[in-house]
Coordinates of C-alpha atoms and ligand atoms in Angstrom, one line a residue:
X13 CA 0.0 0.0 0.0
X14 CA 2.9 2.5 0.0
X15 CA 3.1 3.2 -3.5
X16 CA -0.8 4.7 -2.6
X17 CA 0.9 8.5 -2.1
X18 CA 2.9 8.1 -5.3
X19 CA 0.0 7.1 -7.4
X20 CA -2.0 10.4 -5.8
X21 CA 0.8 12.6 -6.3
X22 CA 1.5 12.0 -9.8
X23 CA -2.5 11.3 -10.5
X24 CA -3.9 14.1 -8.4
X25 CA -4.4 16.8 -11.5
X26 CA -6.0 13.9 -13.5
X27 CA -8.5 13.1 -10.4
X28 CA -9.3 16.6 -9.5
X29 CA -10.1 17.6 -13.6
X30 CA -12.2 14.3 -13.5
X31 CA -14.0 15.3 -10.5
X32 CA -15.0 19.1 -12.0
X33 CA -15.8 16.9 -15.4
X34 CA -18.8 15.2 -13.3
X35 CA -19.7 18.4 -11.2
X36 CA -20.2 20.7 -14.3
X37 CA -23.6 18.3 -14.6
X38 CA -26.6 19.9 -13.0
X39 CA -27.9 16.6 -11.6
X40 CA -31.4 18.4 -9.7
X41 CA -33.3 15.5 -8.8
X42 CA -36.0 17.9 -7.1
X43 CA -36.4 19.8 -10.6
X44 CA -37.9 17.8 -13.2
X45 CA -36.3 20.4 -15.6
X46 CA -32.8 18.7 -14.7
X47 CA -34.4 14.9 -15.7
X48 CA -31.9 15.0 -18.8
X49 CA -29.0 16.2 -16.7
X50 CA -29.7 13.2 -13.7
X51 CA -29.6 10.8 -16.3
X52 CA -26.2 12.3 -18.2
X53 CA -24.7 12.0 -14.3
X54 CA -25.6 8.4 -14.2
X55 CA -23.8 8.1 -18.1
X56 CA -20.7 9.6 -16.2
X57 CA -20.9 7.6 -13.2
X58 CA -21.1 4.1 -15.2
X59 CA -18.2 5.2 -17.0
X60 CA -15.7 6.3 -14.2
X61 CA -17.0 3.1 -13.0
X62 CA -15.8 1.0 -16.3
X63 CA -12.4 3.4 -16.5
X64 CA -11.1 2.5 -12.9
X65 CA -11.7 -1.1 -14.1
X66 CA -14.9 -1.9 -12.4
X67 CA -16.7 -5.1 -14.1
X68 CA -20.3 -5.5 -14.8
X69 CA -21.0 -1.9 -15.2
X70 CA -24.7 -1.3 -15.6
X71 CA -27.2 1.6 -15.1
X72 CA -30.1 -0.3 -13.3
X73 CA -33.6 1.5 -14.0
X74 CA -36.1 2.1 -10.8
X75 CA -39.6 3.5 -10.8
X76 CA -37.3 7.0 -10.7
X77 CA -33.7 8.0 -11.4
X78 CA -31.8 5.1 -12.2
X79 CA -29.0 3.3 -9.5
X80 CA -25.4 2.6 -11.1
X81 CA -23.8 -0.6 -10.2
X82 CA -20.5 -1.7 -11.2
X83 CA -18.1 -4.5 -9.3
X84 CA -14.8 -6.1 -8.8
X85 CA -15.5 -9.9 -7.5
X86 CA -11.7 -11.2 -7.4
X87 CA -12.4 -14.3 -5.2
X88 CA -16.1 -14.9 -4.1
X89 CA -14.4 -16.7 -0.7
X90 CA -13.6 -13.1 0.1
X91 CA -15.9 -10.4 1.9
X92 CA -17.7 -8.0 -0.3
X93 CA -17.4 -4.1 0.5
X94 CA -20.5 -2.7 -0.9
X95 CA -20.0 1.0 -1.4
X96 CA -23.3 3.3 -1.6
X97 CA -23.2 7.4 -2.7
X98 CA -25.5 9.4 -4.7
X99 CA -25.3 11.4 -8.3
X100 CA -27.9 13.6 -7.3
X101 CA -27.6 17.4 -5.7
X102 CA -29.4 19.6 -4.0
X103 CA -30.9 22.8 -6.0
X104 CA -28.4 25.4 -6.0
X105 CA -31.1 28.6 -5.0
X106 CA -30.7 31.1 -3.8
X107 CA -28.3 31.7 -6.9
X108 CA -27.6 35.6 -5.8
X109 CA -25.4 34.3 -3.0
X110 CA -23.0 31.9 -5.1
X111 CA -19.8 33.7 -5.3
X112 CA -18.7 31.9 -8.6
X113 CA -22.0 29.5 -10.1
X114 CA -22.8 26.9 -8.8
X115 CA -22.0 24.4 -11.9
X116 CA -19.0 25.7 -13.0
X117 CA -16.4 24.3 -10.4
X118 CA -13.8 26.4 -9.6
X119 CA -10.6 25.6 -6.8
X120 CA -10.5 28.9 -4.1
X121 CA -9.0 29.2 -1.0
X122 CA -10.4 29.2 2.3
X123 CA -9.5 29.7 6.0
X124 CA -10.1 26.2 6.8
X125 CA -8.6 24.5 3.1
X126 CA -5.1 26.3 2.3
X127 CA -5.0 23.8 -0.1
X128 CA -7.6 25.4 -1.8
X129 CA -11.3 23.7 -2.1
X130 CA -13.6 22.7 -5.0
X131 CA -16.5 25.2 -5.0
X132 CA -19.8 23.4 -6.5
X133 CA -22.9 22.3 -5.8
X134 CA -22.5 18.4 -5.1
X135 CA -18.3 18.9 -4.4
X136 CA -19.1 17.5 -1.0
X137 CA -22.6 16.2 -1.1
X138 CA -21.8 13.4 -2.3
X139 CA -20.5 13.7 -5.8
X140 CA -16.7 14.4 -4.3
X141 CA -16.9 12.0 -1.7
X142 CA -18.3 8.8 -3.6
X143 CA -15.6 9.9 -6.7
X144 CA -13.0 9.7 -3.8
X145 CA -14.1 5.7 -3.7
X146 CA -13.6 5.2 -7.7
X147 CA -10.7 6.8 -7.8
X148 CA -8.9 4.5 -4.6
X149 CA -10.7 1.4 -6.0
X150 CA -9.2 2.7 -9.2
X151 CA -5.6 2.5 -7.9
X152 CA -6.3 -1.0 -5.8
X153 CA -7.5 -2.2 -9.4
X154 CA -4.7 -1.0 -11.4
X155 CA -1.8 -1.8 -8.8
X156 CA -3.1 -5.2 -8.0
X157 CA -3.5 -4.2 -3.9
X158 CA -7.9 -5.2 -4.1
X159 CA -7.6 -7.6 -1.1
X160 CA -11.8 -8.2 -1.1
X161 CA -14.9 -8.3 -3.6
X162 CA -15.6 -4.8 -4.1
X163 CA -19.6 -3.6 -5.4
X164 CA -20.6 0.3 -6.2
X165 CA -24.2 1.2 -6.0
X166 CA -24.7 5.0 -6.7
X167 CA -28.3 6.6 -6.8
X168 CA -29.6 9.2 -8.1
X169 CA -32.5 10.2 -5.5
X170 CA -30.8 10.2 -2.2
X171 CA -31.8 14.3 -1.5
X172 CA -35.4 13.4 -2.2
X173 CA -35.7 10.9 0.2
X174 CA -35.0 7.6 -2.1
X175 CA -38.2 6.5 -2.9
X176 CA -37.4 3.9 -5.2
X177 CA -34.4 1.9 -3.9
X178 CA -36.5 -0.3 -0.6
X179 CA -37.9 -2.1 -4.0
X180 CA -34.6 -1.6 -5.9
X181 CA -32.9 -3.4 -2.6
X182 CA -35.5 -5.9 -2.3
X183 CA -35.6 -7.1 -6.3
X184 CA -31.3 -7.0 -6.5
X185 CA -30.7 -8.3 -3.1
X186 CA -28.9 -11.6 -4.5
X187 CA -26.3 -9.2 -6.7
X188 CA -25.8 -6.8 -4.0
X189 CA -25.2 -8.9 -0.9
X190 CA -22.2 -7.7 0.6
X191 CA -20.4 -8.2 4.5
X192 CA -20.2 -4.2 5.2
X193 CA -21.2 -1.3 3.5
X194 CA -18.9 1.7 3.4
X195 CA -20.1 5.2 2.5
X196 CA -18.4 8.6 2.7
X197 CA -21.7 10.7 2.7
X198 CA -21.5 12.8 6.1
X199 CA -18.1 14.8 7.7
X200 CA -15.6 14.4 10.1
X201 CA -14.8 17.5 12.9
X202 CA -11.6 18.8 11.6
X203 CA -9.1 18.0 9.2
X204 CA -6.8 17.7 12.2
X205 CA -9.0 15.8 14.3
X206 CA -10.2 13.1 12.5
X207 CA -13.8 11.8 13.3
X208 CA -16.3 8.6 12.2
X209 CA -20.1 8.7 12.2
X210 CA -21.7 6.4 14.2
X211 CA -24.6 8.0 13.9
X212 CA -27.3 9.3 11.9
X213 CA -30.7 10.2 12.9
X214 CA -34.3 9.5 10.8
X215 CA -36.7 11.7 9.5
X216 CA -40.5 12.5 9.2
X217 CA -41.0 15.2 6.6
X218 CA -44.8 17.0 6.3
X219 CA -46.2 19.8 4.6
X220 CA -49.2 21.0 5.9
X221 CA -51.7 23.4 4.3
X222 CA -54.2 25.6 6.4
X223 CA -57.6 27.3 4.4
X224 CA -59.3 29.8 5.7
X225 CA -62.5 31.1 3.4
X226 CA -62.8 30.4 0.3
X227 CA -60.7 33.2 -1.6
X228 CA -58.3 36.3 -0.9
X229 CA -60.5 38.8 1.0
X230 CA -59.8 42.8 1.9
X231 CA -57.6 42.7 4.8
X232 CA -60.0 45.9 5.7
X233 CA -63.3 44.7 4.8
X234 CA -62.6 40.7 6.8
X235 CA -60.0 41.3 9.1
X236 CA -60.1 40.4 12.0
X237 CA -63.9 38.9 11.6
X238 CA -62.5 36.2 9.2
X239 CA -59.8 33.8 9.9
X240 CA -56.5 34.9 8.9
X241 CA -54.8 31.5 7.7
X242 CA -51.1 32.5 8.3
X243 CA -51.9 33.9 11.3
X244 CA -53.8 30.9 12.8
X245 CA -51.0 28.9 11.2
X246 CA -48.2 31.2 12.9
X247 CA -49.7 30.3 16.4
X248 CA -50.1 26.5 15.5
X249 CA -46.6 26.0 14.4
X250 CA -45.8 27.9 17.9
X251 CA -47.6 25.5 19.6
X252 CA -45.3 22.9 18.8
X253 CA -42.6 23.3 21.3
X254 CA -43.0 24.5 24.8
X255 CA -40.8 26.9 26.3
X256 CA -37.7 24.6 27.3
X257 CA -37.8 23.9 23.5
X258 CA -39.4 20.7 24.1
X259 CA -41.0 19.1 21.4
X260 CA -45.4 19.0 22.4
X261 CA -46.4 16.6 19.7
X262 CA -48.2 13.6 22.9
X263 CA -45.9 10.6 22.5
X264 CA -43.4 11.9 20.6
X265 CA -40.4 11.1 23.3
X266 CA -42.7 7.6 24.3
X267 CA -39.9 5.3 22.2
X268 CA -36.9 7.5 22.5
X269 CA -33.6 6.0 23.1
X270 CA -32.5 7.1 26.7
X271 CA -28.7 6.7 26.7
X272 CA -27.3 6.4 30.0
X273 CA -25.3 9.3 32.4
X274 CA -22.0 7.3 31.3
X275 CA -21.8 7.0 27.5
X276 CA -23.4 10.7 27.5
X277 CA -19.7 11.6 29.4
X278 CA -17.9 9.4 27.1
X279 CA -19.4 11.4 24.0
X280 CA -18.7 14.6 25.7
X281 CA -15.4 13.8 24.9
X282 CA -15.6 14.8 21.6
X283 CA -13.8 17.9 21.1
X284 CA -16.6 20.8 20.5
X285 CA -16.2 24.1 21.0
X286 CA -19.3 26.1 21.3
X287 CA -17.5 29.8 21.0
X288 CA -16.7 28.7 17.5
X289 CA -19.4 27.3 17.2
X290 CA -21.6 30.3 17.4
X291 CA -18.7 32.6 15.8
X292 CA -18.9 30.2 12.4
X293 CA -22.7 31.0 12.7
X294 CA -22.6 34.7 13.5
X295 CA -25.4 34.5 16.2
X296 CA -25.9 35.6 19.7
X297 CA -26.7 32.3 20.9
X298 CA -27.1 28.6 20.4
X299 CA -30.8 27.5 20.5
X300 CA -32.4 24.3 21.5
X301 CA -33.6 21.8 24.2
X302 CA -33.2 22.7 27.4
X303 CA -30.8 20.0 29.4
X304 CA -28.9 19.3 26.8
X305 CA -25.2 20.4 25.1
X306 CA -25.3 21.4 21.6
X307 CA -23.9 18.2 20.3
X308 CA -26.7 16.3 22.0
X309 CA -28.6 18.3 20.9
X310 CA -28.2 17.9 16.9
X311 CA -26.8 14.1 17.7
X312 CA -29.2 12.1 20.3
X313 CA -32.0 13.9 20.9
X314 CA -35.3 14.4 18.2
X315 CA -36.4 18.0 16.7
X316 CA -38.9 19.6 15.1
X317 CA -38.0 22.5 12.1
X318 CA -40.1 24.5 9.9
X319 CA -38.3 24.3 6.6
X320 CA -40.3 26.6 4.5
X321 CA -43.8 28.8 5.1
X322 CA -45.3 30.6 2.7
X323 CA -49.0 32.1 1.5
X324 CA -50.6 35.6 1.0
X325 CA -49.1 38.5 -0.7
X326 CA -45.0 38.5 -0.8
X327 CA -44.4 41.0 -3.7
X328 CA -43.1 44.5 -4.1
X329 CA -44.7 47.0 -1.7
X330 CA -48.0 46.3 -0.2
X331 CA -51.1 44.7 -0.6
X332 CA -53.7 44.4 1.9
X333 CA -55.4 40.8 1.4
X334 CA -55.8 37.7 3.8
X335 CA -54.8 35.0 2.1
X336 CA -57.1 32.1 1.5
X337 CA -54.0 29.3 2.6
X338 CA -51.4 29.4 4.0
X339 CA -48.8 26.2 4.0
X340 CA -45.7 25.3 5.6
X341 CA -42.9 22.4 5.5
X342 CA -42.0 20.7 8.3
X343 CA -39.0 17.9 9.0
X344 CA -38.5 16.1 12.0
X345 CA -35.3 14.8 12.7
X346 CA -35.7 11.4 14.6
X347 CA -33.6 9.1 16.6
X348 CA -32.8 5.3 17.5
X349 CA -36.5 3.3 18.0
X350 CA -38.3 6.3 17.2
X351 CA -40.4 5.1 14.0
X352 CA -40.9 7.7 11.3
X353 CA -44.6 6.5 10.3
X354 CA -45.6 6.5 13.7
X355 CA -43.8 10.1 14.2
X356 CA -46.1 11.2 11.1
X357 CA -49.3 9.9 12.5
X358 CA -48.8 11.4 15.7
X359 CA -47.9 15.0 13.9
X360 CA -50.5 14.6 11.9
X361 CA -53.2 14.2 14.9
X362 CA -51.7 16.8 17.1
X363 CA -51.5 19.2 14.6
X364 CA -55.0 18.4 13.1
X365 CA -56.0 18.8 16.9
X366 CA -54.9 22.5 17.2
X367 CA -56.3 23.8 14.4
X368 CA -59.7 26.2 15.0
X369 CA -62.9 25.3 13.6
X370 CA -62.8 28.5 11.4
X371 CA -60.2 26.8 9.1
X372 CA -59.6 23.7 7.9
X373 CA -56.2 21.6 8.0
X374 CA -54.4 19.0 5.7
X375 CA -51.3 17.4 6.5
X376 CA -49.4 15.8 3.6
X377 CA -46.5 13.3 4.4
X378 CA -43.2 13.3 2.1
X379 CA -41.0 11.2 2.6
X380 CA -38.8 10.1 5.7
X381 CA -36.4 7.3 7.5
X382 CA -35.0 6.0 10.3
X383 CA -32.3 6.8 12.4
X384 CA -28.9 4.3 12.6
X385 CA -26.2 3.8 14.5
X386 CA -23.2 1.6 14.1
X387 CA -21.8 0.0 16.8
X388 CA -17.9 0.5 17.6
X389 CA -16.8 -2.8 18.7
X390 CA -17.9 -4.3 14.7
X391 CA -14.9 -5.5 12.5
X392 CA -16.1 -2.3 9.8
X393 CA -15.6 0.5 12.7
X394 CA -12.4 -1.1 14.0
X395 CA -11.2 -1.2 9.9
X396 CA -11.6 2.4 9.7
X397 CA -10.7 3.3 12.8
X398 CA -7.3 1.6 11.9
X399 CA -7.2 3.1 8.1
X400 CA -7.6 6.7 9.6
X401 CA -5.6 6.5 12.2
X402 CA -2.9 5.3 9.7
X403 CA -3.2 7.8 7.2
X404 CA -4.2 10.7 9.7
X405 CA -1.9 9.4 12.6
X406 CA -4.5 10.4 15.5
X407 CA -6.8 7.8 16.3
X408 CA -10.8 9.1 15.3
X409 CA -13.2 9.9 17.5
X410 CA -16.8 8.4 17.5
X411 CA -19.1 10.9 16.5
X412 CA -23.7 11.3 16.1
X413 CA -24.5 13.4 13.9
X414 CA -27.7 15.1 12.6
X415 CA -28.5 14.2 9.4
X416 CA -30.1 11.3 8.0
X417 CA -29.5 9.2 5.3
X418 CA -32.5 6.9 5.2
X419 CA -31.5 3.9 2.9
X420 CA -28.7 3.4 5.5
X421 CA -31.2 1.9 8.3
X422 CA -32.8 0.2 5.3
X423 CA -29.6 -1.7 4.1
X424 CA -29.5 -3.5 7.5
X425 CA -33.0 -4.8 7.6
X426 CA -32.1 -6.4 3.9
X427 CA -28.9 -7.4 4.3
X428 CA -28.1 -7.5 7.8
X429 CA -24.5 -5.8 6.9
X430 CA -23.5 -2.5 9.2
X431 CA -22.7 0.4 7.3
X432 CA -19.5 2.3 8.1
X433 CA -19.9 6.2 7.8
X434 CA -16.5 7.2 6.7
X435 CA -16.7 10.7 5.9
X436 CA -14.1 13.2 5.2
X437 CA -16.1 16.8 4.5
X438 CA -16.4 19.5 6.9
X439 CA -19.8 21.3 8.6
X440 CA -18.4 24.4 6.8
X441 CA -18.4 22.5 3.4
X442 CA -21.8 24.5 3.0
X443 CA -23.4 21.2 1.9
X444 CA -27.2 22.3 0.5
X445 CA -26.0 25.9 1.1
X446 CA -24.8 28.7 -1.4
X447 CA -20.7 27.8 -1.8
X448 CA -20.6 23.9 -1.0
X449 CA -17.4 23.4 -1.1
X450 CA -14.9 20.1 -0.8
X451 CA -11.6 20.2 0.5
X452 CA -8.6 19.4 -2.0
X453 CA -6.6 18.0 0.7
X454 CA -10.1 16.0 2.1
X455 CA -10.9 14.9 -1.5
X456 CA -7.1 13.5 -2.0
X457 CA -6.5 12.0 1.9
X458 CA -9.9 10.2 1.3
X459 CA -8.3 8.6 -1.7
X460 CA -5.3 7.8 0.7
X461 CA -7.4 6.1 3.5
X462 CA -10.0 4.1 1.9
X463 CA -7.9 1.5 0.4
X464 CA -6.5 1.3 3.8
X465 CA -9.8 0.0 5.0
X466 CA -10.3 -2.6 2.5
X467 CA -7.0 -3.9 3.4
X468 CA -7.6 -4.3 7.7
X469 CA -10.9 -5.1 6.9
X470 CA -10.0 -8.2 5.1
X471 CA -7.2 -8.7 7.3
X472 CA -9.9 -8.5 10.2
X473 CA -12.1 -11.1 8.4
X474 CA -9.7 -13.8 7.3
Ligands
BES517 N1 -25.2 13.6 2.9 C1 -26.4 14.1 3.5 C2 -26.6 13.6 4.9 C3 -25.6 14.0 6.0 C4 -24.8 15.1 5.8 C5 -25.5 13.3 7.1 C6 -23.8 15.5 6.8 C7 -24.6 13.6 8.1 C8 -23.8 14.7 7.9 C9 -27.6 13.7 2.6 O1 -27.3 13.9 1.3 C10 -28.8 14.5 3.0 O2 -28.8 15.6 2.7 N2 -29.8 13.8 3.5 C11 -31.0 14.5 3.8 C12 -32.2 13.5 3.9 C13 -32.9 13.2 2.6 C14 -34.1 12.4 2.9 C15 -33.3 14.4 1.8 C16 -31.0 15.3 5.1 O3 -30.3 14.9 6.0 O4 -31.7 16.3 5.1
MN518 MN1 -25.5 13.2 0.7
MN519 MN1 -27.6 16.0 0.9

């Protein structure tokens, strides 16, 4: 493995111009005007695939944006890594606040990546991070250093929730049976202190929809003898926590995981520093459940987040009118043995239950998933522990964090594998914000670790 850092070194350029290659494609899975563009992503995928020397290279149609698969079977007496990202992005809006656009990837310099970082929507999230994968499987390939099976299977519907891959799982399950999945999809703290996920939580996401009469009124003439939709929705959505920031919904905490006084101390542990914290944010204050630290706060406990409201008049100047609806998106982030369809059912209740008889409610699910966590003692954690301590030379700390990444909790029920979360962007990556960003120096020593893991994996296994 230590001819890994020469292959980088006189590879990087070729990687790196590769990488923009696949992040000039505007692959919107949200925006159906993009359709053409997901698709061309999946094209490129299957043939990075087929260039690092993957076998088997296929783009598998679902009931929506097709999944690429691609493999390297050397010796089926061997485990199989399977390794899962995504081709699709987040939309890029609002466009105004992109310092260079969004889909024309340029390398800048930052604070936190002297190196200089990739600036584009997906450099982090995920397109940078699963290329990171083809590109070290592409050097285990070519250098004869593969110790184990390796299978890719990279979607293109992760950021709306995957809706088609529990069938996609379920119909390919022979071909994609595997010992351990291995994703780089979330961060680690710092590039000098070197984390792993162990963690991710679930999600219940809503939108709800509130009508008062039956069409715009005079805001002069009505109000305030009519029911004012955002108004009444205003105080509903206000309703929703109490004033310790606890979440009101009944039941919602029934099935929460309770983790014990110790293991809280031993997470504590992880370096956090809440100055910096709120100075990377520019505000006052942190916000959140009372009786808990900020990590806890976005890694064991649930929440509840308006994403989006919206209704009445939001134009130039003024324009007196109560709005006939008023609507709002809601995502609740969930954790270990909550269960997202019982989540949605009890939203759906509550929030049908605070609504005045002057105006009528409907509550529309979207998507959701449950949370995960990996536990630390497995063969997979221990693997990647090892790889980044070797390649890092600091030994990673075990880290929750906050977002989800539903097919993960999915891929144990169908192939009872544990997934490693080996990720290597940071929180300031601006991942689904204006100026994601991946690190040049994260993008390459992601190439340097992986095949580090593959090789005290199978080491592990024999
Ligand atoms: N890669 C993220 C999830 C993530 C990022 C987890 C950073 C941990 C740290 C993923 O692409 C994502 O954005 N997931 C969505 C859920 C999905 C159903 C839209 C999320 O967490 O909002
Ligand atoms: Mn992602
Ligand atoms: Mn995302």
């Amino acid at each position: 493995m230590k001819d890994i850092n020469n292959y980088i070194n006189s590879n990087k350029d070729r990687f790196i111009n590769e990488l923009i290659d696949l992040l000039k494609i505007p692959s919107i899975s949200a925006d159906k005007a993009y359709a053409k563009d997901v698709l061309e992503a999946a094209k490129a995928v299957k043939k990075s695939l087929d260039d690092a020397g993957c076998d088997n290279t296929e783009i598998c149609e679902t009931k929506g944006y097709p999944v690429v698969y691609g493999d390297k079977i050397i010796d089926p007496n061997l485990p199989t890594v399977l390794v899962y990202g995504h081709y699709d992005v987040q939309p890029p809006d609002p466009m105004n606040l992109w310092t260079s656009p969004p889909f024309e990837p340029v390398i800048k310099k930052t604070e936190l990546h002297p190196d200089g970082a990739i600036f584009a929507r997906g450099a982090c999230d995920d397109k940078g991070q699963f290329f990171m994968h083809v590109k070290a499987v592409e050097y285990m390939i070519q250098n004869d250093e593969l110790p184990c099976n390796v299978k890719f299977m990279i979607e293109g519907e992760e950021e709306v929730g995957s809706d088609s891959l529990e069938d996609f799982l379920k119909e390919n399950s022979e071909k994609l049976k595997n010992d351990i999945i291995l994703i780089s999809d979330t961060g680690m703290i710092a590039n000098d202190t070197p984390s792993i996920t162990t963690g991710l939580r679930g999600l219940s996401y809503v939108e709800v929809e509130v009508t008062g009469a039956n069409r715009d009124l005079h805001s002069g003439i009505y109000g305030g003898a009519a029911p004012n939709p955002i108004n009444v929705l205003a105080k509903m959505i206000a309703q929703l926590h109490d004033e310790d920031n606890h979440i009101t919904i009944p039941g919602f905490y029934d099935k929460v995981q309770v983790i014990p006084d110790d293991e809280r101390a031993e997470m504590a542990k992880a370096p956090f520093n809440l100055e910096a914290y709120k100075k990377s944010l520019d505000i006052g204050d942190v916000h959140g459940e009372k009786g808990y630290s900020t990590p806890e706060r976005f890694g064991i406990r649930p929440t509840l987040d308006v994403n989006g409201i919206w209704g009445g008049y939001t134009g130039e100047g003024a324009k007196t009118v109560i709005a006939s609806k008023a609507y709002a998106k809601i995502s609740m982030r969930l954790v270990p043995n909550q269960d997202w369809h019982e989540i949605t059912d009890l939203f759906t209740k509550h929030f049908e239950s605070l609504a005045p008889k002057s105006v009528k409610v409907k509550v529309s699910p979207h998507h959701g998933g449950q949370a995960y966590v990996t536990p630390i003692d497995s063969d997979g954690y221990q693997a990647a522990s090892k790889a980044m301590e070797t390649t890092f030379g600091k030994n990673p700390v075990p880290q929750r964090t906050g977002g989800s990444i539903p097919i993960v909790a999915l891929f144990e029920n169908v192939f009872d594998s544990k997934t490693i979360l080996l990720g290597f962007g940071l929180d300031s990556d601006a991942i689904h914000s204006p100026n994601e960003h991946f690190g040049v120096w994260n993008f390459l020593k992601g190439i340097e670790t992986i095949p580090y893991f593959y090789k005290y994996y199978t080491e592990m296994k024999a």
